[in-house]
PDB file of C-alpha atoms and ligand atoms in Angstrom:
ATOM      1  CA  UNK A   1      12.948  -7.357 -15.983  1.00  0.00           C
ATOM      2  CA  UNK A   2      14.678 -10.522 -14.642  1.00  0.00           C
ATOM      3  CA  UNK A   3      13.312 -11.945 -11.613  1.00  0.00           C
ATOM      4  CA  UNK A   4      12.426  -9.713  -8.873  1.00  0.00           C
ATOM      5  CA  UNK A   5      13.619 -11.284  -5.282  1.00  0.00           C
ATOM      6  CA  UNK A   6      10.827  -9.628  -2.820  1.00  0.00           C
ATOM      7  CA  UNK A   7       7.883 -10.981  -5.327  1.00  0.00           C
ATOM      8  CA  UNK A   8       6.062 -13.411  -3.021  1.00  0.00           C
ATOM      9  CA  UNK A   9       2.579 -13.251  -3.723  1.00  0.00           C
ATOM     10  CA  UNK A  10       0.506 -13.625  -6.727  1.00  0.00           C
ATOM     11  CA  UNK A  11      -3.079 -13.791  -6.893  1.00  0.00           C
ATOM     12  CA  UNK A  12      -4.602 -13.419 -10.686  1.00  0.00           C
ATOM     13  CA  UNK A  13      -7.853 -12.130 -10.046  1.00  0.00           C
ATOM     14  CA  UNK A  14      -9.710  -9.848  -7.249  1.00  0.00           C
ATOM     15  CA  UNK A  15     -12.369  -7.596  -7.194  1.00  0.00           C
ATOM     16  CA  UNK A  16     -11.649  -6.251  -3.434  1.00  0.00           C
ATOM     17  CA  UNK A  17      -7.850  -5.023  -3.461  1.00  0.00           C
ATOM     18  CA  UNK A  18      -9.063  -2.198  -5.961  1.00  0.00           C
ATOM     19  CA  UNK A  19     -12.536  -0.961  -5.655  1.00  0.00           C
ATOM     20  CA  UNK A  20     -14.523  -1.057  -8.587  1.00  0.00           C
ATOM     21  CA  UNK A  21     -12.001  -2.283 -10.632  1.00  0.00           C
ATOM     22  CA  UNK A  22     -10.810  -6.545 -11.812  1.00  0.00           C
ATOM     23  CA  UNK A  23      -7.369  -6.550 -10.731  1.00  0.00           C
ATOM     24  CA  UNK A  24      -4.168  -8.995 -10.162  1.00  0.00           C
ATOM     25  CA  UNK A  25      -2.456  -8.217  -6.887  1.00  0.00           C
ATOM     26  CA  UNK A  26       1.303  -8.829  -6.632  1.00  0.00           C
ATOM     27  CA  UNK A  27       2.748  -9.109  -2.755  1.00  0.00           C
ATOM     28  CA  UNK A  28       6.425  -8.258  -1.841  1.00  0.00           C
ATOM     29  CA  UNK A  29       8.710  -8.220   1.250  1.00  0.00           C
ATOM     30  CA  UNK A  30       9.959  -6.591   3.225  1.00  0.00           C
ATOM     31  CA  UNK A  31       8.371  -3.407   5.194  1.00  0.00           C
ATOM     32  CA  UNK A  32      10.049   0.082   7.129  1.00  0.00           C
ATOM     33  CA  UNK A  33       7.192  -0.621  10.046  1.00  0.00           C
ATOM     34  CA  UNK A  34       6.790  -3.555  12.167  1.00  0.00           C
ATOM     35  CA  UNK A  35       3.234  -2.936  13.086  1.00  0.00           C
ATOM     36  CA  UNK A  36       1.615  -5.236  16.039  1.00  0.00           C
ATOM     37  CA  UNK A  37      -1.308  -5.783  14.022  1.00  0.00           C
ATOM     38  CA  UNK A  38      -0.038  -6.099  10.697  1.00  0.00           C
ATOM     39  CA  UNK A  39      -2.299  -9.078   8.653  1.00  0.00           C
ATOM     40  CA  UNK A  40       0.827  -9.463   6.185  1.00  0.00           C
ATOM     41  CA  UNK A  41       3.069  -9.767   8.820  1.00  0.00           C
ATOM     42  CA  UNK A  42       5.187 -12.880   8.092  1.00  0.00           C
ATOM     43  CA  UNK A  43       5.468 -11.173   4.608  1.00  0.00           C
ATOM     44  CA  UNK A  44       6.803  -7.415   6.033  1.00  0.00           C
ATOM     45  CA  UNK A  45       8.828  -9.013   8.389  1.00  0.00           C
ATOM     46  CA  UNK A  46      10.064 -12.863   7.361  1.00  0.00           C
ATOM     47  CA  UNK A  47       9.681 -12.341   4.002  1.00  0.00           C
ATOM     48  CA  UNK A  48      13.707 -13.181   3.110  1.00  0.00           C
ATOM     49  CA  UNK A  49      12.184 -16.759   4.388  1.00  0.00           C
ATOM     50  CA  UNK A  50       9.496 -17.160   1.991  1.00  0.00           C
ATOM     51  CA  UNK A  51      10.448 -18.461  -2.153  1.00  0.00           C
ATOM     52  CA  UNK A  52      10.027 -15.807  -4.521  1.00  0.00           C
ATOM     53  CA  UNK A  53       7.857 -16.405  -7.739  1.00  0.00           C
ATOM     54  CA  UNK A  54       9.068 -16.358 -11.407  1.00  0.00           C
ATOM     55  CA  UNK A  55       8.596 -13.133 -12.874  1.00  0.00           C
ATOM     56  CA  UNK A  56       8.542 -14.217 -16.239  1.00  0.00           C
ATOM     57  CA  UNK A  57       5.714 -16.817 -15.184  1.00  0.00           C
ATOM     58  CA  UNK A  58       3.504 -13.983 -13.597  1.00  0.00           C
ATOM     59  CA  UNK A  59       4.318 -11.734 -16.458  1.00  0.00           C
ATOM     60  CA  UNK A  60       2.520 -14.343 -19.242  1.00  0.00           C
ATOM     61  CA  UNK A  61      -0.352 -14.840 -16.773  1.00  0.00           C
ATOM     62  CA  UNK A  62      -0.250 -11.524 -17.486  1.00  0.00           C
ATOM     63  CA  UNK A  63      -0.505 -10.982 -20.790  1.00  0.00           C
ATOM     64  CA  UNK A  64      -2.883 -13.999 -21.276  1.00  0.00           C
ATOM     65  CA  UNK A  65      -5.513 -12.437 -18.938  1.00  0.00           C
ATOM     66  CA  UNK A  66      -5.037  -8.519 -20.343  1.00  0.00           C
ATOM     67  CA  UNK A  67      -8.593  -9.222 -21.966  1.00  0.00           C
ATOM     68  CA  UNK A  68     -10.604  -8.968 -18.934  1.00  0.00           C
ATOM     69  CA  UNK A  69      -8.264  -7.892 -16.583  1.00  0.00           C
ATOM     70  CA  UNK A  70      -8.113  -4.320 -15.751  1.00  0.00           C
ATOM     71  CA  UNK A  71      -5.284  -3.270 -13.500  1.00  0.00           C
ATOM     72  CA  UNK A  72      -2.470  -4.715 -11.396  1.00  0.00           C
ATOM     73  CA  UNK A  73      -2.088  -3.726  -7.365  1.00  0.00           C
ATOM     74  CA  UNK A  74       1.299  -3.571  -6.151  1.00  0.00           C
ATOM     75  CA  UNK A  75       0.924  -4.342  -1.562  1.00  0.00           C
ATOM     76  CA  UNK A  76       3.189  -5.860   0.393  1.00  0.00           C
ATOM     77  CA  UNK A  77       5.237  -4.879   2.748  1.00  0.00           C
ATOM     78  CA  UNK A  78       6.327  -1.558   1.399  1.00  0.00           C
ATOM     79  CA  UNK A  79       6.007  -1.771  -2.180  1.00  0.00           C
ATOM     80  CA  UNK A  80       8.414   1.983  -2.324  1.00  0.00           C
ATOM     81  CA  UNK A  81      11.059   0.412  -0.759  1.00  0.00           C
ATOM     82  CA  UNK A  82      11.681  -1.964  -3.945  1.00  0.00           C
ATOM     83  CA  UNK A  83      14.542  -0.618  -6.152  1.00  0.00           C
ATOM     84  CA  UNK A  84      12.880  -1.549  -9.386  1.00  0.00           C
ATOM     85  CA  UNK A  85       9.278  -0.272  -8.502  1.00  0.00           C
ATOM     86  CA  UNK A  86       9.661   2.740 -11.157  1.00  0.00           C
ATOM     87  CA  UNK A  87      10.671  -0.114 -13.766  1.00  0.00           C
ATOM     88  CA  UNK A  88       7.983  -2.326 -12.506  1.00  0.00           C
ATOM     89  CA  UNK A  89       5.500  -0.172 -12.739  1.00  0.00           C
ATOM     90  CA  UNK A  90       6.487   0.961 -16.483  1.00  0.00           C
ATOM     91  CA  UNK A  91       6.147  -2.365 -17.443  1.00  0.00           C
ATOM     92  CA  UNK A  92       2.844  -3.290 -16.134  1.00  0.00           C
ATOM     93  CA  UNK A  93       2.037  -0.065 -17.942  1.00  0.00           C
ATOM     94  CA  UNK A  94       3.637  -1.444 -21.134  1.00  0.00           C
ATOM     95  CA  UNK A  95       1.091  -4.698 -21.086  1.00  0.00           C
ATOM     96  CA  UNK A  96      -1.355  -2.303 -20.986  1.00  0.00           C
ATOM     97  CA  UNK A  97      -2.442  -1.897 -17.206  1.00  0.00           C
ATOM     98  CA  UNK A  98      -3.853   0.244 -14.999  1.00  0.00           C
ATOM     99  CA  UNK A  99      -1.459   0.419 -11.495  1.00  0.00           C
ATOM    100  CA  UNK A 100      -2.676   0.653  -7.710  1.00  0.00           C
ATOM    101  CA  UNK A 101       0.230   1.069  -5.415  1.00  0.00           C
ATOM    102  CA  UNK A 102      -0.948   0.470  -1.526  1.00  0.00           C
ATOM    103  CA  UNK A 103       1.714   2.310   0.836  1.00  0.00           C
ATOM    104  CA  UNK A 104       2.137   3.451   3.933  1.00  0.00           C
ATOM    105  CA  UNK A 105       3.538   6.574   2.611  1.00  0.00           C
ATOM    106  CA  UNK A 106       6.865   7.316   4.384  1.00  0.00           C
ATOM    107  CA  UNK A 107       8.391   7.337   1.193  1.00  0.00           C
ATOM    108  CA  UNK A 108       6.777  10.714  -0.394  1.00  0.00           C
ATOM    109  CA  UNK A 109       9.941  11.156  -2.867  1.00  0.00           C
ATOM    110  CA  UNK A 110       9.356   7.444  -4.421  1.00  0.00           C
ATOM    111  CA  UNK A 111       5.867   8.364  -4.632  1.00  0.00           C
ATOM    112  CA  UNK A 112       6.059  11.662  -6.227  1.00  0.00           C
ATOM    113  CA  UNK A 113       8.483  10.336  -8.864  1.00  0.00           C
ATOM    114  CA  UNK A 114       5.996   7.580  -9.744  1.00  0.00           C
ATOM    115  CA  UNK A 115       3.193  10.345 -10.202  1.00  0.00           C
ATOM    116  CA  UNK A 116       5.444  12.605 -12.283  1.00  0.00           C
ATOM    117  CA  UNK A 117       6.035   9.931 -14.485  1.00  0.00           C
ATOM    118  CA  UNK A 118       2.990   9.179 -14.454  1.00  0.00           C
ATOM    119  CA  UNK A 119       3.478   4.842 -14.055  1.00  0.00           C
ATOM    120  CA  UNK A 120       1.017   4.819 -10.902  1.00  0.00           C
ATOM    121  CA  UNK A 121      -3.119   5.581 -11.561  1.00  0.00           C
ATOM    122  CA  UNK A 122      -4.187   5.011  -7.547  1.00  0.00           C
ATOM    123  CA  UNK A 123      -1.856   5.241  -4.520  1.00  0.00           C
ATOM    124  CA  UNK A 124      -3.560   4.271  -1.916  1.00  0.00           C
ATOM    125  CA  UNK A 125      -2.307   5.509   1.803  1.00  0.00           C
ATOM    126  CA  UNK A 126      -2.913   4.130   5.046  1.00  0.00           C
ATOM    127  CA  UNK A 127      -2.894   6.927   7.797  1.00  0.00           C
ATOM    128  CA  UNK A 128      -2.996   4.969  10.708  1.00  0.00           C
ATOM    129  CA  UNK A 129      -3.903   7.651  13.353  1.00  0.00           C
ATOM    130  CA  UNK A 130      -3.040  10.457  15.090  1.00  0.00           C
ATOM    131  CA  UNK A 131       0.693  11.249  14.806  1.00  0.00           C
ATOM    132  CA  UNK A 132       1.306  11.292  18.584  1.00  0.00           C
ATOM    133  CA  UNK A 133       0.073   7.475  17.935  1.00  0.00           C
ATOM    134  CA  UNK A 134       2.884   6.318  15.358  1.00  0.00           C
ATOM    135  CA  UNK A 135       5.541   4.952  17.650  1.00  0.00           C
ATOM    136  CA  UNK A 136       2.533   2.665  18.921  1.00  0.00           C
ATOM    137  CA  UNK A 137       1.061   1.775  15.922  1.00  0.00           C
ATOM    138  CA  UNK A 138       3.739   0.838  13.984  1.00  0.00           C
ATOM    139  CA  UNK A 139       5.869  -0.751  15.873  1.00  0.00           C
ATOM    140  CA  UNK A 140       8.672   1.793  15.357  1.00  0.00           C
ATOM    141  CA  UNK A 141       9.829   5.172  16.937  1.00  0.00           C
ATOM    142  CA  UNK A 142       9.050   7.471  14.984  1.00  0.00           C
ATOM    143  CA  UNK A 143       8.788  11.401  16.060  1.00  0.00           C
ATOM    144  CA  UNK A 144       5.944  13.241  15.848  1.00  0.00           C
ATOM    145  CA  UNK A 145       7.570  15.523  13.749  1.00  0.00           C
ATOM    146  CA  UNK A 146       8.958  13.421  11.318  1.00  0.00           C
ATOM    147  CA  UNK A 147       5.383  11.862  10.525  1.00  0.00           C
ATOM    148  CA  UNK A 148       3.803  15.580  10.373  1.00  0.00           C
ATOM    149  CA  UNK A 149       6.773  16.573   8.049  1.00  0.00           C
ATOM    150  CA  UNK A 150       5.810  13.099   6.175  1.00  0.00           C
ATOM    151  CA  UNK A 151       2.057  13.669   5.574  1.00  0.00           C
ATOM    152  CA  UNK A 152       2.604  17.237   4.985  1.00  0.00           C
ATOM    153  CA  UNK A 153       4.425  16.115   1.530  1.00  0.00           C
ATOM    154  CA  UNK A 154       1.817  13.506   1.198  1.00  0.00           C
ATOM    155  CA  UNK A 155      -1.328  16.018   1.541  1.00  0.00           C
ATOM    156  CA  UNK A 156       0.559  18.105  -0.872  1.00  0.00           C
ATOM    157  CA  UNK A 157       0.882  15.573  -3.474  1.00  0.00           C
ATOM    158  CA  UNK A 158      -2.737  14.799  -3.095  1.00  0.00           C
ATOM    159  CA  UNK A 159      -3.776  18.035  -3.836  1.00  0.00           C
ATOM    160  CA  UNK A 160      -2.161  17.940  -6.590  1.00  0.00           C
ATOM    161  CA  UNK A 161      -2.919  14.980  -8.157  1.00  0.00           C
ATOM    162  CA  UNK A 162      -6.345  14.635  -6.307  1.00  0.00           C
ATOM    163  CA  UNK A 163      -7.658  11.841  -8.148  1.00  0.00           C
ATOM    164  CA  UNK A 164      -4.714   9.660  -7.587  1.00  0.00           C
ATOM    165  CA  UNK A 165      -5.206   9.582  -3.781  1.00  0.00           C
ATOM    166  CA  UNK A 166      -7.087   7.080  -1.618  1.00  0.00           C
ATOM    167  CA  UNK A 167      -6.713   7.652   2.126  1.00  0.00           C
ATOM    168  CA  UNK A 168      -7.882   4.659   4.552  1.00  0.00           C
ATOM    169  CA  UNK A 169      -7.551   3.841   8.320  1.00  0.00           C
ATOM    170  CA  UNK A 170      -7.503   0.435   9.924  1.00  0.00           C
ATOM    171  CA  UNK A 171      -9.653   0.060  13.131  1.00  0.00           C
ATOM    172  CA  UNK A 172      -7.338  -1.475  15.038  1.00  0.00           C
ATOM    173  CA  UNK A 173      -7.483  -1.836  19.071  1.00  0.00           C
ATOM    174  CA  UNK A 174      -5.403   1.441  19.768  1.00  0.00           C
ATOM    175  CA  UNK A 175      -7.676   3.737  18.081  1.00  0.00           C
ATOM    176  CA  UNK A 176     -10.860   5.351  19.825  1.00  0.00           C
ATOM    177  CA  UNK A 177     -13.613   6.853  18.234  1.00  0.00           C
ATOM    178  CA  UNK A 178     -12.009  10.595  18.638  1.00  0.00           C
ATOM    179  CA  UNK A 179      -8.522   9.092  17.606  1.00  0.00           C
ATOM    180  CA  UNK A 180     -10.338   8.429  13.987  1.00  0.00           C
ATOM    181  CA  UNK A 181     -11.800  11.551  14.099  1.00  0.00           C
ATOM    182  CA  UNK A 182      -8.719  13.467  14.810  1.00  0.00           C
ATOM    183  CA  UNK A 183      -6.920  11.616  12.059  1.00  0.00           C
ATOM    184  CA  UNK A 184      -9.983  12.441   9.335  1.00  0.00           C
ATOM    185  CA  UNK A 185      -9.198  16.320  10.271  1.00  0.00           C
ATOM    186  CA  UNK A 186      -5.798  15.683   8.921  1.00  0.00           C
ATOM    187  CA  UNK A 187      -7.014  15.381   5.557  1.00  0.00           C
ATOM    188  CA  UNK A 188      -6.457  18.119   2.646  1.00  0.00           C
ATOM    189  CA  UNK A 189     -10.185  19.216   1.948  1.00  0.00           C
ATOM    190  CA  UNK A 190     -12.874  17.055  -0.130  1.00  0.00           C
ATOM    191  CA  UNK A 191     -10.646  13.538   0.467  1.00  0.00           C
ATOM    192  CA  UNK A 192     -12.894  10.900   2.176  1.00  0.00           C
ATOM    193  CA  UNK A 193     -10.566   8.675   5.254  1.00  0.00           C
ATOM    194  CA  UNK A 194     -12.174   5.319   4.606  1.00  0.00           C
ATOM    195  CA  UNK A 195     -12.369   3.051   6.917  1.00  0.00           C
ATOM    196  CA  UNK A 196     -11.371  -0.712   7.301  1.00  0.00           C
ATOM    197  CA  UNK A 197     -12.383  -2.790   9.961  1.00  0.00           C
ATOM    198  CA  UNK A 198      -9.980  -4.719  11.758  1.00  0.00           C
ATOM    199  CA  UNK A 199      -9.918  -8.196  11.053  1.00  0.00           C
ATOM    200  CA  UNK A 200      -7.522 -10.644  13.662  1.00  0.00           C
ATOM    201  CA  UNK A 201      -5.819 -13.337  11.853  1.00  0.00           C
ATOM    202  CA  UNK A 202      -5.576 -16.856  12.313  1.00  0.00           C
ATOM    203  CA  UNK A 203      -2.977 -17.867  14.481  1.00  0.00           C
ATOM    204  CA  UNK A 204      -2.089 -14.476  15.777  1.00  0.00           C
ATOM    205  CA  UNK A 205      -4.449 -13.470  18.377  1.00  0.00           C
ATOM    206  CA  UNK A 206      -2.748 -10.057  18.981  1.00  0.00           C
ATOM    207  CA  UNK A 207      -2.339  -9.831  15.149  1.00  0.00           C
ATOM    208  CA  UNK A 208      -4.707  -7.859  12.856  1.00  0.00           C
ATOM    209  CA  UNK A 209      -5.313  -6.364   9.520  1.00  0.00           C
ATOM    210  CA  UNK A 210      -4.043  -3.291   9.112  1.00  0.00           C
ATOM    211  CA  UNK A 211      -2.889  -3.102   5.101  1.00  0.00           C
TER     212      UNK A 211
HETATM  213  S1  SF4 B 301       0.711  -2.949   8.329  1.00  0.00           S
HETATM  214 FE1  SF4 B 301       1.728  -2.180   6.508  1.00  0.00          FE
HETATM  215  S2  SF4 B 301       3.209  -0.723   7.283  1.00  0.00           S
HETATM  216 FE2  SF4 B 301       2.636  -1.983   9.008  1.00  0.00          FE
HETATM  217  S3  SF4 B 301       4.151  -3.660   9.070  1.00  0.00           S
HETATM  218 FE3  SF4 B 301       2.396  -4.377   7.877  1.00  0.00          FE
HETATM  219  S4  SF4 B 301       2.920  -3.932   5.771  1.00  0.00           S
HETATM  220 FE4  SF4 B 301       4.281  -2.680   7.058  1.00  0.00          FE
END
């Protein structure tokens, strides 16, 4: 691949971006939400501001750490709105790794493609609470519909590849304790909604984690 413009992040070694495995976690730009409490925010939303790396430098990093390294996680942003992600991901597959892809999942076709092909091991979701919620959360209007209609093709790819699937929730400031529950009853059967605590950035006091 030549170089990729959205690439903005690397960071060779983690053992928190994918649980219970050593990974290297690549960050792109660019995002469909604009979430008030986004911790990636500059890189979802300013991103075009921000250099992009040298593919070809990440890529030996790569190949010099496949010994010990395990997988690579693909966050951003909104890794499925990338052009090249099904090429991307083939390649990381090609040196040999495993590949996490953390979405927000409003792009079930990219998603399903990258399963039937099978170039992506562990999506993981974020469903960030109940749909009547989204507009808020996300910082875009969204119907209710249209995120129903959205995690209805998610849940159904999850039940079919049910191992692939890793559903978490963000604590942010909008949700109550029954808005968490109400989004855990969305789940297909047997999937777990784990939770992440909210964590408020630096320099952005209305700003929190919620990738
Ligand atoms: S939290 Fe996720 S979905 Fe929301 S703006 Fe940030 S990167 Fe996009």
């Amino acid at each position: 691949m030549s170089d990729l413009a959205e690439l903005k992040g690397f960071l060779p070694f983690s053992l928190i971006d994918w649980p219970g495995k050593i990974s290297a976690v690549l960050f792109f730009s660019g995002c469909n939400f604009a979430c008030p409490t986004c911790h990636n925010w500059q890189l979802a939303q300013e991103g075009h501001l921000l250099p992009a790396l040298a593919w070809e430098e990440v890529v030996s990093k790569l190949k010099k750490d496949q010994k010990w390294l395990e997988g690579v996680v693909l966050t951003g942003g909104e890794v499925t709105l990338l052009p090249y992600l099904e090429e991307l991901c083939r390649e990381l597959k090609n040196l040999g790794y495993l590949v996490k892809v953390d979405s927000n999942g409003f792009k079930p076709q990219v998603l399903e493609k990258l399963l039937a092909l099978d170039l992506v091991d562990l999506l993981a979701i974020d469903v960030k609470g109940p749909f009547e919620k989204y507009s808020a959360l996300t910082g875009k209007k969204v119907s209710v519909e249209e995120v129903e209609a959205n995690f209805t093709s998610i849940f159904a790819l999850a039940q079919k590849y049910s191992h692939k699937f890793y559903f978490r929730l963000t604590k942010v400031p909008l949700l109550t304790e029954k808005d968490i529950e109400l989004t855990r009853e969305y789940l297909p059967p047997n999937f777990t909604l784990h939770l992440q605590e909210y964590i408020n950035p630096k320099g952005r006091n209305k700003l929190c984690q919620s990738r």
